[in-house]
Coordinates of C-alpha atoms in Angstrom, one line a residue:
M1 CA 92.1 105.8 103.6
K2 CA 95.4 105.4 105.4
N3 CA 94.9 101.6 105.3
Y4 CA 95.0 101.7 101.5
K5 CA 97.7 104.3 100.9
D6 CA 100.1 101.9 99.4
F7 CA 97.4 100.4 97.2
F8 CA 96.4 103.8 95.8
N9 CA 100.1 104.8 95.3
L10 CA 100.7 101.6 93.5
F11 CA 97.6 102.2 91.3
I12 CA 98.8 105.7 90.5
L13 CA 102.3 104.5 89.7
L14 CA 100.8 101.9 87.4
F15 CA 98.8 104.6 85.6
I16 CA 101.8 106.9 85.2
S17 CA 103.9 104.0 83.9
A18 CA 101.2 103.2 81.3
V19 CA 101.0 106.9 80.2
I20 CA 104.8 107.1 79.8
I21 CA 105.1 103.9 77.9
Y22 CA 102.1 104.5 75.6
F23 CA 102.4 108.3 75.0
T24 CA 106.1 109.1 75.1
P25 CA 109.1 108.2 72.9
K26 CA 110.7 104.9 73.7
F27 CA 114.0 106.5 74.9
V28 CA 111.9 108.5 77.4
S29 CA 110.1 105.3 78.8
S30 CA 113.4 103.4 78.9
A31 CA 115.1 106.2 80.9
A32 CA 112.0 106.6 83.2
A33 CA 112.1 102.9 84.0
L34 CA 115.7 103.1 85.0
T35 CA 114.9 105.8 87.5
L36 CA 112.4 103.4 89.1
L37 CA 115.4 101.2 89.9
F38 CA 117.0 104.1 91.7
F39 CA 113.9 104.7 93.8
A40 CA 113.5 100.9 94.5
W41 CA 117.1 100.8 95.7
K42 CA 116.7 103.8 98.0
S43 CA 113.2 103.0 99.3
K44 CA 112.6 101.4 102.6
K45 CA 109.3 100.0 101.3
D46 CA 110.7 97.0 99.5
Y47 CA 107.3 95.3 99.7
F48 CA 105.8 98.1 97.6
W49 CA 108.4 97.8 94.8
L50 CA 108.2 94.1 94.7
A51 CA 104.4 94.4 94.3
F52 CA 104.8 96.9 91.5
F53 CA 107.2 94.9 89.4
I54 CA 105.2 91.7 89.8
L55 CA 102.0 93.7 88.8
I56 CA 103.4 95.0 85.6
E57 CA 104.8 91.5 84.7
D58 CA 101.3 90.2 85.0
Q59 CA 100.2 92.6 82.2
P60 CA 97.0 94.1 83.7
G61 CA 94.5 94.8 80.9
G62 CA 97.1 93.6 78.4
L63 CA 99.3 96.6 79.2
F64 CA 103.1 96.4 79.1
A65 CA 103.0 93.2 77.0
G66 CA 106.1 91.6 75.6
G67 CA 107.0 90.9 72.0
M68 CA 110.1 91.5 70.0
A69 CA 112.8 93.7 71.4
D70 CA 111.9 96.6 69.1
A71 CA 108.2 96.3 69.8
D72 CA 106.4 99.5 70.9
Y73 CA 104.4 99.7 74.2
R74 CA 106.2 96.9 76.0
I75 CA 108.1 96.7 79.3
P76 CA 111.5 98.4 78.5
L77 CA 114.1 96.0 77.3
Y78 CA 117.9 96.8 77.6
T79 CA 120.3 95.1 75.2
L80 CA 123.9 94.8 76.5
L81 CA 125.1 92.6 73.6
K82 CA 123.4 91.2 70.5
G83 CA 120.9 88.6 71.7
A84 CA 121.5 89.4 75.4
S85 CA 118.7 91.6 76.7
F86 CA 117.2 92.3 80.1
T87 CA 113.7 93.5 80.9
I88 CA 113.4 96.2 83.6
T89 CA 112.0 93.5 86.0
E90 CA 115.1 91.3 85.5
L91 CA 117.3 94.2 86.2
Y92 CA 115.3 94.8 89.3
Y93 CA 115.7 91.2 90.4
I94 CA 119.5 91.5 90.0
L95 CA 119.6 94.8 91.9
M96 CA 117.6 93.3 94.7
V97 CA 120.2 90.6 95.3
F98 CA 122.7 93.3 96.3
K99 CA 120.1 95.2 98.3
A100 CA 119.2 92.0 100.2
R101 CA 122.8 91.4 101.0
K102 CA 123.1 95.0 102.2
I103 CA 120.0 94.6 104.4
E104 CA 121.4 91.5 106.0
K105 CA 124.8 93.1 106.7
K106 CA 123.2 96.2 108.2
L107 CA 121.0 94.2 110.6
R108 CA 124.0 92.0 111.4
K109 CA 121.9 88.9 111.6
S110 CA 120.9 86.1 109.3
L111 CA 117.5 86.4 107.6
K112 CA 117.6 83.0 106.1
P113 CA 114.2 81.1 105.9
F114 CA 113.8 78.1 108.2
F115 CA 114.2 75.8 105.1
S116 CA 117.4 77.5 103.9
N117 CA 119.1 74.1 103.6
W118 CA 116.5 73.1 101.1
I119 CA 117.0 76.3 99.1
Q120 CA 120.7 75.6 99.0
A121 CA 120.1 72.0 97.8
F122 CA 117.8 73.3 95.0
A123 CA 120.5 75.9 94.1
T124 CA 123.0 73.1 93.8
L125 CA 120.6 71.1 91.6
L126 CA 120.1 74.2 89.4
V127 CA 123.8 74.5 88.9
L128 CA 124.1 70.8 88.0
L129 CA 121.3 71.1 85.5
I130 CA 123.1 74.0 83.8
L131 CA 126.4 72.1 83.8
I132 CA 125.0 69.0 82.1
S133 CA 123.1 70.9 79.5
P134 CA 126.0 71.5 77.1
V135 CA 126.6 67.8 77.0
M136 CA 123.3 67.2 75.3
G137 CA 123.6 70.3 73.1
M138 CA 123.0 73.9 74.0
D139 CA 122.9 76.7 71.4
F140 CA 122.9 80.4 72.2
T141 CA 119.1 80.5 72.6
S142 CA 119.1 77.8 75.2
M143 CA 122.0 79.4 77.0
R144 CA 120.1 82.7 77.1
Y145 CA 117.1 80.9 78.5
A146 CA 119.1 79.2 81.2
F147 CA 120.7 82.5 82.2
K148 CA 117.2 84.1 82.5
V149 CA 116.2 81.2 84.8
L150 CA 119.2 81.9 87.0
V151 CA 118.1 85.6 87.2
Q152 CA 114.6 84.6 88.1
F153 CA 115.8 82.3 90.9
T154 CA 117.8 85.0 92.6
L155 CA 114.4 85.9 94.1
F156 CA 114.7 82.8 96.3
Y157 CA 117.6 84.6 98.0
S158 CA 116.4 88.2 98.1
I159 CA 112.6 87.9 98.9
F160 CA 113.3 86.6 102.4
R161 CA 115.5 89.6 103.1
L162 CA 113.3 92.2 101.5
I163 CA 110.2 91.0 103.3
S164 CA 111.5 89.5 106.6
T165 CA 108.8 90.4 109.1
K166 CA 105.1 89.7 109.5
E167 CA 104.5 93.4 109.4
E168 CA 106.1 93.7 106.0
L169 CA 104.2 90.7 104.7
V170 CA 100.9 92.2 105.8
L171 CA 101.8 95.5 104.1
F172 CA 102.7 93.6 100.9
L173 CA 99.4 91.8 100.9
K174 CA 97.4 94.9 101.8
T175 CA 99.0 96.6 98.7
L176 CA 98.1 93.8 96.3
V177 CA 94.9 92.1 97.6
P178 CA 92.6 94.9 96.5
F179 CA 93.7 94.3 92.9
A180 CA 91.2 91.5 92.9
I181 CA 88.6 94.2 92.0
A182 CA 90.8 95.5 89.2
A183 CA 91.1 92.0 87.7
V184 CA 87.4 91.4 87.7
S185 CA 86.9 95.0 86.2
F186 CA 89.3 94.2 83.4
Q187 CA 87.5 91.0 82.7
L188 CA 84.1 92.9 82.6
F189 CA 85.7 95.4 80.2
S190 CA 86.8 92.6 77.9
I191 CA 83.3 91.0 78.0
A192 CA 81.6 94.3 77.3
T193 CA 84.0 95.5 74.5
K194 CA 85.5 92.3 73.2
Q195 CA 89.0 93.7 73.7
Q196 CA 91.5 94.5 76.4
I197 CA 92.4 98.0 77.8
A198 CA 95.7 97.8 75.9
Q199 CA 93.8 97.9 72.5
L200 CA 92.3 101.2 73.5
L201 CA 95.8 102.7 73.7
N202 CA 97.3 100.7 70.9
P203 CA 94.7 99.3 68.4
A204 CA 97.4 97.2 66.8
A205 CA 98.2 95.4 70.0
G206 CA 97.4 91.7 70.1
L207 CA 95.5 89.9 72.9
T208 CA 97.9 89.0 75.6
Q209 CA 95.8 87.1 78.1
G210 CA 94.0 83.8 77.5
V211 CA 91.6 83.0 74.7
L212 CA 89.5 86.0 73.9
S213 CA 87.9 84.6 70.7
L214 CA 84.2 85.5 70.3
N215 CA 81.6 82.7 70.1
E216 CA 79.5 83.9 67.2
Q217 CA 76.4 81.9 68.3
T218 CA 76.3 83.2 71.9
G219 CA 78.2 86.4 71.6
I220 CA 80.3 85.4 74.6
L221 CA 84.0 85.6 75.0
E222 CA 85.5 82.1 75.5
R223 CA 88.0 82.8 78.3
P224 CA 88.7 86.3 79.5
I225 CA 91.9 85.7 81.5
E226 CA 93.3 88.5 83.5
M227 CA 96.1 88.8 86.1
V228 CA 96.0 85.2 87.3
S229 CA 99.2 85.5 89.2
I230 CA 97.9 88.6 91.1
I231 CA 94.6 86.8 91.6
F232 CA 96.5 83.9 93.2
I233 CA 98.1 86.4 95.6
C234 CA 94.8 88.1 96.3
F235 CA 93.1 84.7 97.1
T236 CA 95.8 83.0 99.2
G237 CA 96.9 86.3 100.8
G238 CA 93.3 87.1 101.6
L239 CA 92.8 83.8 103.3
F240 CA 96.0 84.3 105.3
L241 CA 94.8 87.8 106.5
L242 CA 91.4 86.4 107.3
Y243 CA 93.0 84.0 109.7
Y244 CA 95.8 86.3 111.0
R245 CA 93.8 89.3 112.3
R246 CA 96.6 91.6 113.3
H247 CA 96.0 94.2 110.7
S248 CA 93.4 96.9 110.0
L249 CA 91.5 95.4 107.1
S250 CA 87.8 94.7 107.5
Q251 CA 87.0 90.9 107.7
N252 CA 84.0 91.5 105.5
L253 CA 86.1 93.4 102.9
L254 CA 88.6 90.4 102.9
I255 CA 85.7 88.0 102.3
F256 CA 84.5 90.2 99.4
L257 CA 88.0 90.3 97.8
I258 CA 88.5 86.5 98.2
T259 CA 85.1 85.9 96.7
S260 CA 85.9 88.3 93.8
S261 CA 89.2 86.4 93.2
F262 CA 87.3 83.1 93.0
I263 CA 84.7 84.5 90.6
S264 CA 87.5 85.9 88.5
I265 CA 89.0 82.4 88.2
I266 CA 85.6 80.9 87.3
M267 CA 85.2 83.4 84.5
T268 CA 88.6 82.3 83.0
A269 CA 87.2 78.8 82.6
T270 CA 90.7 77.5 83.4
R271 CA 90.0 74.1 85.0
S272 CA 93.2 73.4 86.9
W273 CA 93.1 76.9 88.5
F274 CA 89.4 76.5 89.4
V275 CA 90.1 73.1 91.1
G276 CA 93.2 74.5 92.8
F277 CA 91.3 77.5 94.3
A278 CA 88.4 75.2 95.3
A279 CA 90.9 72.8 97.0
G280 CA 92.7 75.7 98.8
A281 CA 89.4 77.1 100.1
A282 CA 88.2 73.7 101.3
V283 CA 91.5 73.0 103.2
Y284 CA 91.3 76.5 104.7
F285 CA 87.8 76.0 106.1
I286 CA 88.7 72.5 107.3
M287 CA 91.7 73.7 109.2
R288 CA 90.0 76.8 110.7
E289 CA 88.3 76.6 114.1
K290 CA 84.7 77.8 114.3
S291 CA 84.8 78.7 110.7
L292 CA 81.2 77.7 109.9
N293 CA 80.1 81.3 110.4
R294 CA 82.5 82.5 107.8
V295 CA 81.3 79.8 105.4
F296 CA 77.8 81.3 105.6
R297 CA 79.2 84.8 105.2
F298 CA 81.1 83.7 102.1
G299 CA 77.9 82.2 100.8
A300 CA 76.0 85.4 101.5
V301 CA 78.5 87.6 99.7
V302 CA 78.5 85.2 96.7
M303 CA 74.7 85.2 96.6
A304 CA 74.6 89.0 96.8
I305 CA 77.1 89.4 94.0
V306 CA 75.2 86.8 91.8
I307 CA 71.9 88.6 92.4
L308 CA 73.2 92.0 91.7
T309 CA 75.1 91.0 88.6
S310 CA 72.1 89.1 87.2
L311 CA 69.9 92.2 87.6
Y312 CA 72.4 94.7 86.2
T313 CA 74.9 92.8 84.1
P314 CA 73.2 89.7 82.7
V315 CA 76.1 89.3 80.3
L316 CA 78.3 88.4 83.2
I317 CA 76.0 85.7 84.3
D318 CA 76.1 84.4 80.7
Q319 CA 79.9 84.5 80.9
I320 CA 80.0 82.5 84.1
E321 CA 77.5 79.9 82.8
N322 CA 79.6 79.5 79.7
A323 CA 82.8 79.2 81.7
W324 CA 81.1 76.7 84.1
D325 CA 80.1 74.5 81.1
R326 CA 83.8 74.1 80.3
I327 CA 84.7 73.4 84.0
E328 CA 82.0 70.7 84.1
T329 CA 83.9 68.7 81.5
L330 CA 86.1 67.6 84.5
E331 CA 83.3 65.2 85.2
Y332 CA 84.5 63.1 82.2
I333 CA 88.0 62.8 83.7
V334 CA 86.5 61.5 87.0
K335 CA 84.7 58.9 84.9
G336 CA 87.9 57.8 83.2
D337 CA 87.9 59.9 80.0
I338 CA 91.3 61.7 80.2
T339 CA 90.4 63.8 77.1
A340 CA 87.4 65.3 79.0
A341 CA 85.1 64.6 76.0
G342 CA 87.8 65.8 73.6
T343 CA 88.4 69.2 75.3
I344 CA 91.8 68.3 76.9
K345 CA 94.9 67.2 75.0
R346 CA 97.2 67.3 78.0
Y347 CA 97.2 63.7 79.0
D348 CA 96.8 61.8 75.8
V349 CA 98.9 64.1 73.5
R350 CA 101.0 66.5 75.4
A351 CA 102.2 64.3 78.3
P352 CA 103.2 61.3 76.1
A353 CA 105.3 63.7 74.0
V354 CA 107.1 65.1 77.0
I355 CA 107.8 61.7 78.4
Q356 CA 109.1 60.5 75.0
A357 CA 111.5 63.4 75.0
F358 CA 112.4 62.7 78.7
N359 CA 113.5 59.2 77.6
K360 CA 116.2 60.8 75.5
S361 CA 117.6 62.8 78.4
T362 CA 120.0 61.8 81.2
I363 CA 116.9 60.5 83.1
I364 CA 118.5 61.1 86.5
L365 CA 119.0 64.8 85.9
G366 CA 116.6 65.1 83.0
A367 CA 117.4 67.4 80.0
G368 CA 118.4 70.4 82.1
F369 CA 118.3 73.5 79.9
S370 CA 119.6 71.8 76.8
D371 CA 118.2 72.3 73.3
L372 CA 116.2 69.1 73.8
H373 CA 114.4 70.6 76.7
F374 CA 114.1 74.0 75.1
T375 CA 112.3 72.6 72.0
K376 CA 110.3 69.8 73.7
N377 CA 109.2 71.2 77.0
D378 CA 105.5 71.8 77.6
G379 CA 104.2 73.9 80.5
H380 CA 100.7 72.5 80.1
V381 CA 101.8 69.4 81.9
G382 CA 103.6 70.7 84.9
Y383 CA 104.7 67.5 86.6
H384 CA 105.8 65.8 83.4
N385 CA 107.7 68.9 82.5
L386 CA 109.3 69.0 85.9
L387 CA 110.5 65.4 85.4
F388 CA 111.8 66.3 81.9
N389 CA 113.7 69.3 83.2
A390 CA 115.1 68.1 86.5
G391 CA 115.0 64.4 86.1
I392 CA 114.2 61.8 88.7
A393 CA 116.5 63.4 91.2
G394 CA 114.9 66.8 90.9
F395 CA 111.4 65.4 91.0
I396 CA 112.1 63.4 94.2
M397 CA 113.7 66.5 95.8
V398 CA 110.5 68.5 95.1
I399 CA 108.3 65.8 96.6
L400 CA 110.4 65.5 99.7
F401 CA 110.5 69.2 100.2
I402 CA 106.7 69.4 100.0
V403 CA 106.4 66.5 102.5
Y404 CA 108.8 68.4 104.8
L405 CA 106.7 71.6 104.7
F406 CA 103.5 69.7 105.4
K407 CA 105.2 67.9 108.3
V408 CA 106.1 71.3 109.8
G409 CA 102.5 72.4 109.3
F410 CA 101.1 69.4 111.0
S411 CA 103.5 69.7 113.9
A412 CA 102.3 73.2 114.6
Y413 CA 98.7 72.2 114.1
Q414 CA 99.0 69.7 117.0
Q415 CA 100.0 72.5 119.4
N416 CA 96.5 73.4 120.4
N417 CA 97.6 75.5 123.4
I418 CA 99.6 77.9 121.1
P419 CA 97.8 80.9 119.6
Y420 CA 97.9 80.8 115.8
N421 CA 99.0 77.2 115.9
R422 CA 97.2 76.7 112.5
V423 CA 98.9 79.6 110.8
I424 CA 101.5 77.5 109.0
F425 CA 98.9 75.2 107.6
I426 CA 96.7 78.1 106.6
S427 CA 99.7 79.5 104.6
L428 CA 100.1 76.0 103.0
T429 CA 96.8 76.5 101.2
A430 CA 98.9 78.5 98.7
L431 CA 101.1 75.5 98.2
I432 CA 98.0 73.3 97.8
V433 CA 96.7 75.6 95.1
L434 CA 100.1 75.5 93.3
L435 CA 100.2 71.7 93.4
V436 CA 96.8 71.4 91.8
V437 CA 97.4 74.2 89.2
N438 CA 100.6 72.5 88.2
T439 CA 98.7 69.7 86.6
G440 CA 97.5 72.1 83.9
T441 CA 99.8 75.1 84.1
Q442 CA 103.4 74.7 85.3
T443 CA 103.8 76.7 88.5
I444 CA 106.4 74.4 90.2
G445 CA 109.9 73.9 88.9
F446 CA 112.8 75.8 87.4
N447 CA 111.2 76.6 84.1
T448 CA 107.8 78.2 84.6
S449 CA 106.5 80.3 81.7
S450 CA 107.0 83.8 83.0
L451 CA 108.5 85.9 85.8
S452 CA 105.1 86.4 87.4
R453 CA 104.4 82.7 87.5
N454 CA 107.8 81.9 88.8
F455 CA 107.3 84.5 91.5
L456 CA 104.3 82.5 92.9
Q457 CA 106.7 79.8 94.1
A458 CA 108.8 82.4 96.0
Y459 CA 105.7 84.1 97.3
T460 CA 104.3 80.8 98.6
L461 CA 107.5 80.0 100.4
L462 CA 107.6 83.5 101.8
L463 CA 104.1 83.0 103.2
V464 CA 105.1 79.8 104.8
N465 CA 108.3 81.2 106.3
I466 CA 106.6 84.2 107.9
S467 CA 103.8 82.0 109.2
Y468 CA 106.5 79.8 110.8
L469 CA 108.0 82.9 112.4
I470 CA 104.5 83.9 113.7
Y471 CA 104.0 80.5 115.2
K472 CA 107.5 80.4 116.8
E473 CA 106.9 83.9 118.3
E474 CA 103.5 82.8 119.8
K475 CA 105.0 79.6 121.1
F476 CA 107.8 81.6 122.8
K477 CA 105.2 84.0 124.4
E478 CA 103.2 81.0 125.6
F479 CA 106.3 79.5 127.1
N480 CA 107.1 82.7 129.0
K481 CA 103.6 82.9 130.3
K482 CA 103.8 79.4 131.7
A483 CA 107.2 80.3 133.3
E484 CA 105.8 83.4 134.9
R485 CA 102.8 81.4 136.3
S486 CA 105.0 78.6 137.7
S487 CA 107.3 81.1 139.4

């Protein structure tokens, strides 16, 4: 039970937060949320509070959904001036910048990631994009959007200070990875009741995740999407923990949670996410030594789940089959049909529209956060949107940074005499998933669709950075062993 203390505490805090928001007056929930900032500031468990705020941003079961500023049952929103409002999560991000600075001063050492020069370069690019935006036209709405992007990207400073050790990373993952079960449970609830948890507490609430329309012929929900950002962390974090064994979680439990994450993504019928997860898993097994045994164990767990669900919840099997039918349309793309038999508009409709708008931008630095970008951007075509937002210069910077990270990973991989020499490349499976998902849902760039999606970039870099520290530590130990033997 001790191993899951943070998970259970997080689950309880999530439950209490839902009760306060849905069953108390708005001024009470707003005040209660501010007290959370106080506890987050004073707490030594920064990994716990980071997990909490990302979890509520991912709207589990449709809870804490957004909407207008005066909407009931949403994450508290605080208005400083007319049109200038902050969610509680944005206030948390701002507060954590000061806490991260305080932590670094207290330790009296730099906690910068090994790629800090790249972070500084991207920060400079972000400032340039904001500076050029007024030249192309920038109304108050676009200015507000740009400011929110700035707030989100403070995380690329603070996250490496809040979670600076391998022990803190393991605790963060142990807190969130079990939520793979929660995500699947929420999906099963949606399948069984044709609604989300949020509609039980507020019947007037709209559906907040995915396409939950009912197919009248089959009685099956089209795409029950739940907590995909959390599922991303569960899947990639689970793979990391499966390789890095210095923790107390059962290997079989990790396999079960990773498998659950994959099944959850299959049920969403979101093709780019399915291909991304499949690519990440494939790279993981290729890079692992003696991993064939785990492949069979994964297969055994999957088969057990399929058999049990087919016996007791046949509707789930129907749901997976329905989702798989949609995923199978990718075959048409392989054959040259970019519309996937008319089921995809990304490459023949959305992408050309974004490129047409890009041609009206500065080209070198794109459209920045101008009105042009605000009205014409499309997160369904991530790479096109990245080019549109940051221009040729920004697009090239992203590509070079990705190449740099893989170069570091390959360099460590070649050091066969170093324990955990593959740990950096294992962590890069998260980046591989992001790269694939970005073809259909923007997860790379300055303008991702939500705080939780934007967090995935920072989380991925955190995973790579801690993996680099693990590798360097093991390399130093190996060097000392050789020195002792030679003396």
